[in-house]
PDB file of C-alpha atoms and ligand atoms in Angstrom:
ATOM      1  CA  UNK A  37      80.682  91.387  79.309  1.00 91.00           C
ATOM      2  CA  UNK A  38      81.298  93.099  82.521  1.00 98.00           C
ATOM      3  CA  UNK A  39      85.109  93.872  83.525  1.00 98.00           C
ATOM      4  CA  UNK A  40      86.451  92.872  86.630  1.00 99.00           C
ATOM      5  CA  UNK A  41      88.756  94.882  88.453  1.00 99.00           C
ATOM      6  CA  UNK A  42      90.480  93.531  91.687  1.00 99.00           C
ATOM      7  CA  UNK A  43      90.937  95.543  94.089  1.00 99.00           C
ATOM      8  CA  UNK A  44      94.930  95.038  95.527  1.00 98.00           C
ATOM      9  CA  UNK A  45      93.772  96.400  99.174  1.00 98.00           C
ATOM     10  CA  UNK A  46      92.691  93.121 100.292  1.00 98.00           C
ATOM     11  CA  UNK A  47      95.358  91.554  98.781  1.00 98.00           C
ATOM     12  CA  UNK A  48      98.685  90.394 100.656  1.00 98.00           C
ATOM     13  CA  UNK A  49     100.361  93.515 100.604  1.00 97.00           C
ATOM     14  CA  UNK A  50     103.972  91.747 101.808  1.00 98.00           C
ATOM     15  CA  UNK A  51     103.571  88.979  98.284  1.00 98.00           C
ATOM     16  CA  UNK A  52     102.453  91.691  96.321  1.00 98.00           C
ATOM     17  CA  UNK A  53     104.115  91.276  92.827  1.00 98.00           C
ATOM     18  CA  UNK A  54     102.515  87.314  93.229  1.00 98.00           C
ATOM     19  CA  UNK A  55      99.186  88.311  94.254  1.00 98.00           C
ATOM     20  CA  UNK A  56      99.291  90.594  90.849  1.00 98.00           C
ATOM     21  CA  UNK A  57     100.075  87.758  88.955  1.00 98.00           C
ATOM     22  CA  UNK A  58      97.989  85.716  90.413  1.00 98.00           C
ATOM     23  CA  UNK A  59      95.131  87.890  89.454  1.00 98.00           C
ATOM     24  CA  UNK A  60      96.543  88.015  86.425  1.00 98.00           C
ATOM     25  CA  UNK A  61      96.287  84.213  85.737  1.00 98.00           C
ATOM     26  CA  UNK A  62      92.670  84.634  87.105  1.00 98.00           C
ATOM     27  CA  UNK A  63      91.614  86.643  84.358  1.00 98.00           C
ATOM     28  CA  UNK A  64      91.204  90.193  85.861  1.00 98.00           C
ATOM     29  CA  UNK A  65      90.878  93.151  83.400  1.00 98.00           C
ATOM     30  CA  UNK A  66      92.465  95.760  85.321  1.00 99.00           C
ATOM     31  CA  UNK A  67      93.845  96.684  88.582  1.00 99.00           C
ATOM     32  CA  UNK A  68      92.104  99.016  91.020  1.00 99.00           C
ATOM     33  CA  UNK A  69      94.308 100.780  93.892  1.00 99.00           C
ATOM     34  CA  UNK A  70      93.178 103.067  95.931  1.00 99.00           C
ATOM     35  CA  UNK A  71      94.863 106.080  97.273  1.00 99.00           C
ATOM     36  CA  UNK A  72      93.586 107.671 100.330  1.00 98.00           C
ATOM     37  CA  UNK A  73      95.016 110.598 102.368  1.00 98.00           C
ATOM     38  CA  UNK A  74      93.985 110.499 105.737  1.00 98.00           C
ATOM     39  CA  UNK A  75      91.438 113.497 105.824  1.00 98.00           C
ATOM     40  CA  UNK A  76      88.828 112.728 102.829  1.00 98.00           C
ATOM     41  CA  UNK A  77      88.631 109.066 103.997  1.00 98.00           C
ATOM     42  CA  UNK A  78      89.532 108.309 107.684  1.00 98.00           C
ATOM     43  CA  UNK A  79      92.421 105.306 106.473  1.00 98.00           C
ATOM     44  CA  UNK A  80      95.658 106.017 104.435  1.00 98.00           C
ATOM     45  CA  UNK A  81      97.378 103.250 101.686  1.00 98.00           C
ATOM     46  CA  UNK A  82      99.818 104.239  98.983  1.00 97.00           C
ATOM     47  CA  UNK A  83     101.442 106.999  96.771  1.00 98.00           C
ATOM     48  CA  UNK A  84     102.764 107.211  93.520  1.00 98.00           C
ATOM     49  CA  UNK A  85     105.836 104.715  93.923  1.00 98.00           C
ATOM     50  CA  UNK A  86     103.516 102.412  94.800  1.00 98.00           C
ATOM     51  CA  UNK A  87     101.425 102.530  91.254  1.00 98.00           C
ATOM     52  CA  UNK A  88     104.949 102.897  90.032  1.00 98.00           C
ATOM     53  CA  UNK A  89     106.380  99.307  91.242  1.00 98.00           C
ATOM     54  CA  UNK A  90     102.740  97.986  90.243  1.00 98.00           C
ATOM     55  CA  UNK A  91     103.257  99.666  86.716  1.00 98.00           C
ATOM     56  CA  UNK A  92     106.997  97.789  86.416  1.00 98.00           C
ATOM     57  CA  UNK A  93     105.275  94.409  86.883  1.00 98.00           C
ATOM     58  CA  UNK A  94     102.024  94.535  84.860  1.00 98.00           C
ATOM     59  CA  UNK A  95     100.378  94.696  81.634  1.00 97.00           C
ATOM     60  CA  UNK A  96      96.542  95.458  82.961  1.00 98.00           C
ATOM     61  CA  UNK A  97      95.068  98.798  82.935  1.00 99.00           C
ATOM     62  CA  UNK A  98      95.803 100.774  86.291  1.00 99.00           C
ATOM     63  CA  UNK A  99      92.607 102.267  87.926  1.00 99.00           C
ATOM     64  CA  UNK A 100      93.561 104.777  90.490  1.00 99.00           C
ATOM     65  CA  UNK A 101      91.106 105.871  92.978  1.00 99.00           C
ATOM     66  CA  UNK A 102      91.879 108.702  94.861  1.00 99.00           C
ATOM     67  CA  UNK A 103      89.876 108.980  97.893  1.00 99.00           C
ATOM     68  CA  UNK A 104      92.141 111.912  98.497  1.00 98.00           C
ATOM     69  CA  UNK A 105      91.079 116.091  99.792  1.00 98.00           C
ATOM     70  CA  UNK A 106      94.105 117.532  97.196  1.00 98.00           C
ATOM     71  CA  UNK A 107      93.559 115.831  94.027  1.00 98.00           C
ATOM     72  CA  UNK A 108      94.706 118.445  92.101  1.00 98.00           C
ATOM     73  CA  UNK A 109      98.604 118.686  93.686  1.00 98.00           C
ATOM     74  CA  UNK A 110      98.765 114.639  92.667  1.00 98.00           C
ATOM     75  CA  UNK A 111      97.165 113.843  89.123  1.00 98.00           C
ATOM     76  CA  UNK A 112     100.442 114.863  87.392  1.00 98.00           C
ATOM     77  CA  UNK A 113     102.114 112.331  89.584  1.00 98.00           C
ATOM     78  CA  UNK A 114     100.109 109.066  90.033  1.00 99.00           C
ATOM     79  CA  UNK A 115      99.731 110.131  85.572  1.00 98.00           C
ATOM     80  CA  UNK A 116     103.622 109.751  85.535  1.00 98.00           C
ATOM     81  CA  UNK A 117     103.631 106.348  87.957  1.00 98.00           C
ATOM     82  CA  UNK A 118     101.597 104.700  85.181  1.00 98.00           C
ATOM     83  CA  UNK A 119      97.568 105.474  85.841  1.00 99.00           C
ATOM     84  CA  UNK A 120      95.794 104.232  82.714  1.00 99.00           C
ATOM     85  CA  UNK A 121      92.441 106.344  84.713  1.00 99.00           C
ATOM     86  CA  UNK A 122      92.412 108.663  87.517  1.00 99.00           C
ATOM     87  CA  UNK A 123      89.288 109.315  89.041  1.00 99.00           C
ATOM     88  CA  UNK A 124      88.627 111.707  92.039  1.00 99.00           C
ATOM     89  CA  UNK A 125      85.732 112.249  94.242  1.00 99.00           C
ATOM     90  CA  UNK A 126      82.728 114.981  93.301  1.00 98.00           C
ATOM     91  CA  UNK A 127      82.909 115.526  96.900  1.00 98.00           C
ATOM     92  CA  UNK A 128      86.302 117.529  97.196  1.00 98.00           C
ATOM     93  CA  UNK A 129      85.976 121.380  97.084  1.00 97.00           C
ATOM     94  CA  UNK A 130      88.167 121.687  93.545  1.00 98.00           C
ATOM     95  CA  UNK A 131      85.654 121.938  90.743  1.00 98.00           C
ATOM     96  CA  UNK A 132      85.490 118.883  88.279  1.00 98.00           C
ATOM     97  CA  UNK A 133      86.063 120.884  84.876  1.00 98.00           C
ATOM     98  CA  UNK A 134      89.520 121.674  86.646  1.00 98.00           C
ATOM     99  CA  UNK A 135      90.584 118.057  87.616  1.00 98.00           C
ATOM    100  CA  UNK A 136      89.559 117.031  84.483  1.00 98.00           C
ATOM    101  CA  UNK A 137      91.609 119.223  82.801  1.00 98.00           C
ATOM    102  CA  UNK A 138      94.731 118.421  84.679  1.00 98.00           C
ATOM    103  CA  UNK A 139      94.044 114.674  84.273  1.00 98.00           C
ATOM    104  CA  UNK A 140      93.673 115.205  80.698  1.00 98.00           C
ATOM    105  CA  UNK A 141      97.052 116.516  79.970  1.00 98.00           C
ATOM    106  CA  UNK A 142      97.857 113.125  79.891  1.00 98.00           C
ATOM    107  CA  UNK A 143      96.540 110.247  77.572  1.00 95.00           C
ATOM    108  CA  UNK A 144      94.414 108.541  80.355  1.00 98.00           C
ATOM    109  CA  UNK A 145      91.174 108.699  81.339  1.00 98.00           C
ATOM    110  CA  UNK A 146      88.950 110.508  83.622  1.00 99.00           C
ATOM    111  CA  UNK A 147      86.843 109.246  86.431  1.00 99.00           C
ATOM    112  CA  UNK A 148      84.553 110.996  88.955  1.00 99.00           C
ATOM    113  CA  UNK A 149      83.336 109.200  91.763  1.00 99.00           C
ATOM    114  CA  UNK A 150      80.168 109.497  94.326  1.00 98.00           C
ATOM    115  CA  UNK A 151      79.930 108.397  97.752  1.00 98.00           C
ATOM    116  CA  UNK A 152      76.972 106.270  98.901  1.00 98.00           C
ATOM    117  CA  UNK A 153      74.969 109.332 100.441  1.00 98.00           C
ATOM    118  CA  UNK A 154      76.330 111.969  97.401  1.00 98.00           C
ATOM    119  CA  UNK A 155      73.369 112.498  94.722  1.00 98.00           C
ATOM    120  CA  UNK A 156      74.101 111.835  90.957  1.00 98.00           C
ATOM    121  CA  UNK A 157      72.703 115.477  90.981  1.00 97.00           C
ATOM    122  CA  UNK A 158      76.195 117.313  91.891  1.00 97.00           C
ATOM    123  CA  UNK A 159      77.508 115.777  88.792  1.00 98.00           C
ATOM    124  CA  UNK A 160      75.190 115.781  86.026  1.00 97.00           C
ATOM    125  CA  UNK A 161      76.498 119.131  84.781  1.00 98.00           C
ATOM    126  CA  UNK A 162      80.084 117.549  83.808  1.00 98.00           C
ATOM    127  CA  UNK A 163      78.960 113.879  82.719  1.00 98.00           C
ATOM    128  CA  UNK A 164      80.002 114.586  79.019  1.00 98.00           C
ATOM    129  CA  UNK A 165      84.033 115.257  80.686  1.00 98.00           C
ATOM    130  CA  UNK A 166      83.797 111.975  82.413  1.00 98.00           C
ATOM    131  CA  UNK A 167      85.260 108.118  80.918  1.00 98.00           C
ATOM    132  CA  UNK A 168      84.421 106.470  84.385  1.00 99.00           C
ATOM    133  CA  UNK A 169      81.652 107.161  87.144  1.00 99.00           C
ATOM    134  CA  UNK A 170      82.054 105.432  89.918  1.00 99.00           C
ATOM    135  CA  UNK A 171      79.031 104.710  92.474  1.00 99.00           C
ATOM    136  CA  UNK A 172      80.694 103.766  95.577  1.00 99.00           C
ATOM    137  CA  UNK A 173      78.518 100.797  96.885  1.00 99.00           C
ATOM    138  CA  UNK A 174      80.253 101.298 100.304  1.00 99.00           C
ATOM    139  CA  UNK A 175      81.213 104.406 102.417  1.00 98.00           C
ATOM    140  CA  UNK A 176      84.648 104.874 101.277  1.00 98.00           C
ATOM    141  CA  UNK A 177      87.930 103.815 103.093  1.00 98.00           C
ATOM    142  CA  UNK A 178      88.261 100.221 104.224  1.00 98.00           C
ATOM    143  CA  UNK A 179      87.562  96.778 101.841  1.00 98.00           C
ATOM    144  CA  UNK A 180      85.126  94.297 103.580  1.00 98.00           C
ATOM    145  CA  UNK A 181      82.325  96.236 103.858  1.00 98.00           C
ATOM    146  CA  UNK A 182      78.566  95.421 103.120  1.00 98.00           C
ATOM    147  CA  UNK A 183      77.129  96.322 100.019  1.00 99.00           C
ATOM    148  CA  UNK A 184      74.483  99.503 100.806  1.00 99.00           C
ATOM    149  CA  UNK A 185      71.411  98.944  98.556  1.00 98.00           C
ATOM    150  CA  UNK A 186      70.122 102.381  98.887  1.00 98.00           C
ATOM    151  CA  UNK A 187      72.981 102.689  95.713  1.00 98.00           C
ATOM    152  CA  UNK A 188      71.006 100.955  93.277  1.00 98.00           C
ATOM    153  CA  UNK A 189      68.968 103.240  92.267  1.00 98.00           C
ATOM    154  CA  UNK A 190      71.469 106.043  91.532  1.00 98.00           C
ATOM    155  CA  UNK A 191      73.244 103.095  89.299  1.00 98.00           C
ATOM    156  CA  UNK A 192      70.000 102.578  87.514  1.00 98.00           C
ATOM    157  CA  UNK A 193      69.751 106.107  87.330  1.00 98.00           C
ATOM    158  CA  UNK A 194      73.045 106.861  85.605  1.00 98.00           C
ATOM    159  CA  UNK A 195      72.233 104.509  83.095  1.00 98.00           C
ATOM    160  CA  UNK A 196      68.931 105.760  82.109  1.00 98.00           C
ATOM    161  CA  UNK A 197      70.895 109.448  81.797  1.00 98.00           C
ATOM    162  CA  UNK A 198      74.066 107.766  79.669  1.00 98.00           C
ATOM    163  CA  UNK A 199      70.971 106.232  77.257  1.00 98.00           C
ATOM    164  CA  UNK A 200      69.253 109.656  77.029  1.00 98.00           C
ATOM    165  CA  UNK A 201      71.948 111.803  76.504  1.00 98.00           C
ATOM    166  CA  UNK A 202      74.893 109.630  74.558  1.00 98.00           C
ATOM    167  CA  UNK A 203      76.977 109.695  77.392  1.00 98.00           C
ATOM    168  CA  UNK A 204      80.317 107.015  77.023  1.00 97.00           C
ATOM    169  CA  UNK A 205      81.141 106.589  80.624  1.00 98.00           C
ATOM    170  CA  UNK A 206      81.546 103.373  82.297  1.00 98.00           C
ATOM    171  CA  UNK A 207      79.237 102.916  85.593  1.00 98.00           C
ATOM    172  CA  UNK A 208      82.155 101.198  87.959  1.00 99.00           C
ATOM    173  CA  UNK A 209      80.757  99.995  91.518  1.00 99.00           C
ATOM    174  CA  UNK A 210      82.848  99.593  94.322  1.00 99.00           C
ATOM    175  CA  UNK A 211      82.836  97.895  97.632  1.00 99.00           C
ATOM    176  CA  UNK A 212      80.579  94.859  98.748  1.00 99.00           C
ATOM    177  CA  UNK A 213      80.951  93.285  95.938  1.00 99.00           C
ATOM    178  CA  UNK A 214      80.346  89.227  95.847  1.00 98.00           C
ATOM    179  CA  UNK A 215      78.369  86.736  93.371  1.00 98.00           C
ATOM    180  CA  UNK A 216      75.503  88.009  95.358  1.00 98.00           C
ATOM    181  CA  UNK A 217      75.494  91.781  95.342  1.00 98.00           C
ATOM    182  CA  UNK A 218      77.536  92.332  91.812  1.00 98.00           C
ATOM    183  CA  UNK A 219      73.903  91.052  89.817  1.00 98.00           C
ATOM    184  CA  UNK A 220      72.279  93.649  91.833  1.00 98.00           C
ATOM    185  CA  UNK A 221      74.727  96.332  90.549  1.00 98.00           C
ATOM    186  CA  UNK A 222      75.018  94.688  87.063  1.00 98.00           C
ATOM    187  CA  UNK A 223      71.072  94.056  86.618  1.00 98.00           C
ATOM    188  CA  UNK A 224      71.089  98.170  87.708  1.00 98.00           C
ATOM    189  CA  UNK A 225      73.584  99.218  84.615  1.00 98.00           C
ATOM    190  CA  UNK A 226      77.222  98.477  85.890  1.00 98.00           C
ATOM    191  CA  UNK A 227      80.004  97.436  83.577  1.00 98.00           C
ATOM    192  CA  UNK A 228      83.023  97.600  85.485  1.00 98.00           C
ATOM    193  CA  UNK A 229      83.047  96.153  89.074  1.00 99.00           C
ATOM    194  CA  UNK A 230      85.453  96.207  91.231  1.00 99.00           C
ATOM    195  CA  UNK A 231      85.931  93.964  94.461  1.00 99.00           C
ATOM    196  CA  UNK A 232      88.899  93.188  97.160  1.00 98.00           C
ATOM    197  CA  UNK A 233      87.590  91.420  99.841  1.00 98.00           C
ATOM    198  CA  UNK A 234      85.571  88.727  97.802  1.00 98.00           C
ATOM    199  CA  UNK A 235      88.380  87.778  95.296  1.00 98.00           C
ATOM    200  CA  UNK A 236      91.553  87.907  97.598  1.00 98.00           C
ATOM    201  CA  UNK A 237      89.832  85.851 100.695  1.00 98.00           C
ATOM    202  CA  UNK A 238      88.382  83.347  98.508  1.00 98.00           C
ATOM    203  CA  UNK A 239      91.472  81.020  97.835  1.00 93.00           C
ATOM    204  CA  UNK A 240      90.858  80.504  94.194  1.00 98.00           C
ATOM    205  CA  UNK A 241      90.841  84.043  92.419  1.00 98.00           C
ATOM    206  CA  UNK A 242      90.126  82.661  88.912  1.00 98.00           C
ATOM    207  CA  UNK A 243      86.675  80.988  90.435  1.00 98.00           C
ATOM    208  CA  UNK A 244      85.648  84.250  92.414  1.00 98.00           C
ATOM    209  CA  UNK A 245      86.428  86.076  89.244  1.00 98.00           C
ATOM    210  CA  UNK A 246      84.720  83.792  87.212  1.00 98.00           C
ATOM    211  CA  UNK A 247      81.545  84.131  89.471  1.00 98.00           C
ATOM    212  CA  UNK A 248      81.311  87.879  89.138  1.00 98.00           C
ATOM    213  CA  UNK A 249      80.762  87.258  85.318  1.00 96.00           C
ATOM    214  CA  UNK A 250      77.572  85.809  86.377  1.00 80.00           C
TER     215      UNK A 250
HETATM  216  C1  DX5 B 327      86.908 101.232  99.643  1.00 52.87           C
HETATM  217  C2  DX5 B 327      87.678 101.016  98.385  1.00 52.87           C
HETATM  218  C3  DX5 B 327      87.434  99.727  97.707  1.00 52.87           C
HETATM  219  C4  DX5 B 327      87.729  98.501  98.527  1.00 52.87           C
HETATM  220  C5  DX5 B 327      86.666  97.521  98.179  1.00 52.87           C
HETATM  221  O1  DX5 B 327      86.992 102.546 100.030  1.00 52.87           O
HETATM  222  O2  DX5 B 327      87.419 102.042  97.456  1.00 52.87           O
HETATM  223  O3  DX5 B 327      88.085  99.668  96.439  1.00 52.87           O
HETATM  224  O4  DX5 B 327      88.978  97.914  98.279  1.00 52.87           O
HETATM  225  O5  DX5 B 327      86.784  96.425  98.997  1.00 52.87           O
HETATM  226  P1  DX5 B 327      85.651  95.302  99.129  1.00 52.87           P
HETATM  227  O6  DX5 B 327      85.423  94.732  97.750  1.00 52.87           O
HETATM  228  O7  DX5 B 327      86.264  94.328 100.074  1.00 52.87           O
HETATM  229  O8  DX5 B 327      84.419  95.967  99.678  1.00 52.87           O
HETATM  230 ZN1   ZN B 328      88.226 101.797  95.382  1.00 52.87          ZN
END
């Protein structure tokens, strides 16, 4: 079965610690947040006390996205706020082997993540270092976007590569995600989807969450 991960970005930021247990209720696996900087995504959102007060209120897995230029001067910190998995973008200049490593002084995992128009081809070489790949279904930065189809294929793709080579990632997708899109992504290879806008604007969580099952 596929995990769902809610996205907190669309939630109500101001009812926070209810919207998380609301969620909660609803059945979500983990909780997605996503950190961005202001330079690799054109949008800023939290920091580390943020995952922190999330941490202090909840049992679920923490999936922290950094859509962030510096990875490497933050791992050690959004690690110590209570990330269960980092992941960080193949598009920054640091080299993967060297976030990885960081990340991995800590007992969480590692996730490396690809932007719509990024080939799986700049990561192939490290796909044996990484727990979670995430195919961003959207151009990173705001929730409520439309699912880009063009993605599909480079989900498909990282399956057939997993299956050939004994990879153990998870294939996450992110962004556009509704009953609609997610049995595009899921039919492709994904197994852990995450989604804001669909769950937190549909009134009842536990029925949008329900639907993404299939
Ligand atoms: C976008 C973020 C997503 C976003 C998804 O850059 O990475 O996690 O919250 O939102 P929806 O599901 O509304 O597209
Ligand atoms: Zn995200």
């Amino acid at each position: 079965m596929v995990k769902i991960a809610p996205s907190i970005l669309s939630a109500d930021i101001l009812r926070l610690e209810s919207e998380i247990s609301a969620i909660e209720r609803a059945g979500a696996d983990i909780i997605h947040i996503d950190i961005m900087d202001g330079h690799f995504v054109p949008n800023l959102t939290y920091g580390p006390k943020l995952v922190k007060a999330v941490r202090d209120i909840s049992k679920l897995p923490l999936d922290i996205h950094l859509m962030i230029e510096n990875p490497q001067v933050f791992i050690d910190r959004f690690a110590a706020a209570g990330a269960d998995n980092i992941t960080v973008h193949a598009e920054v200049t640091v080299p993967i082997p060297q976030l990885y490593e960081i990340t991995k002084k800590f007992d969480i995992s590692f996730g490396v993540s690809i932007k719509p128009d990024t080939p799986l081809d700049t990561i192939t070489d490290y796909m044996e270092l990484i727990d979670i790949l995430l195919i961003m279904t959207v151009h990173p930065g705001f929730g409520g976007q439309e699912f880009i189809d063009s993605t599909l294929p480079k989900i498909a793709e990282a399956r057939e590569l997993r299956a050939k080579y004994s990879y153990a990632y998870e294939i996450e997708v992110d962004g556009g995600i509704n009953a609609t899109t997610v049995k595009k992504a899921v039919s492709s290879g994904a197994t852990l989807i995450v989604a804001g806008n669909y769950i937190f604007k549909s009134g009842d969580y536990k029925k949008a969450i329900e639907s993404l099952r299939g």
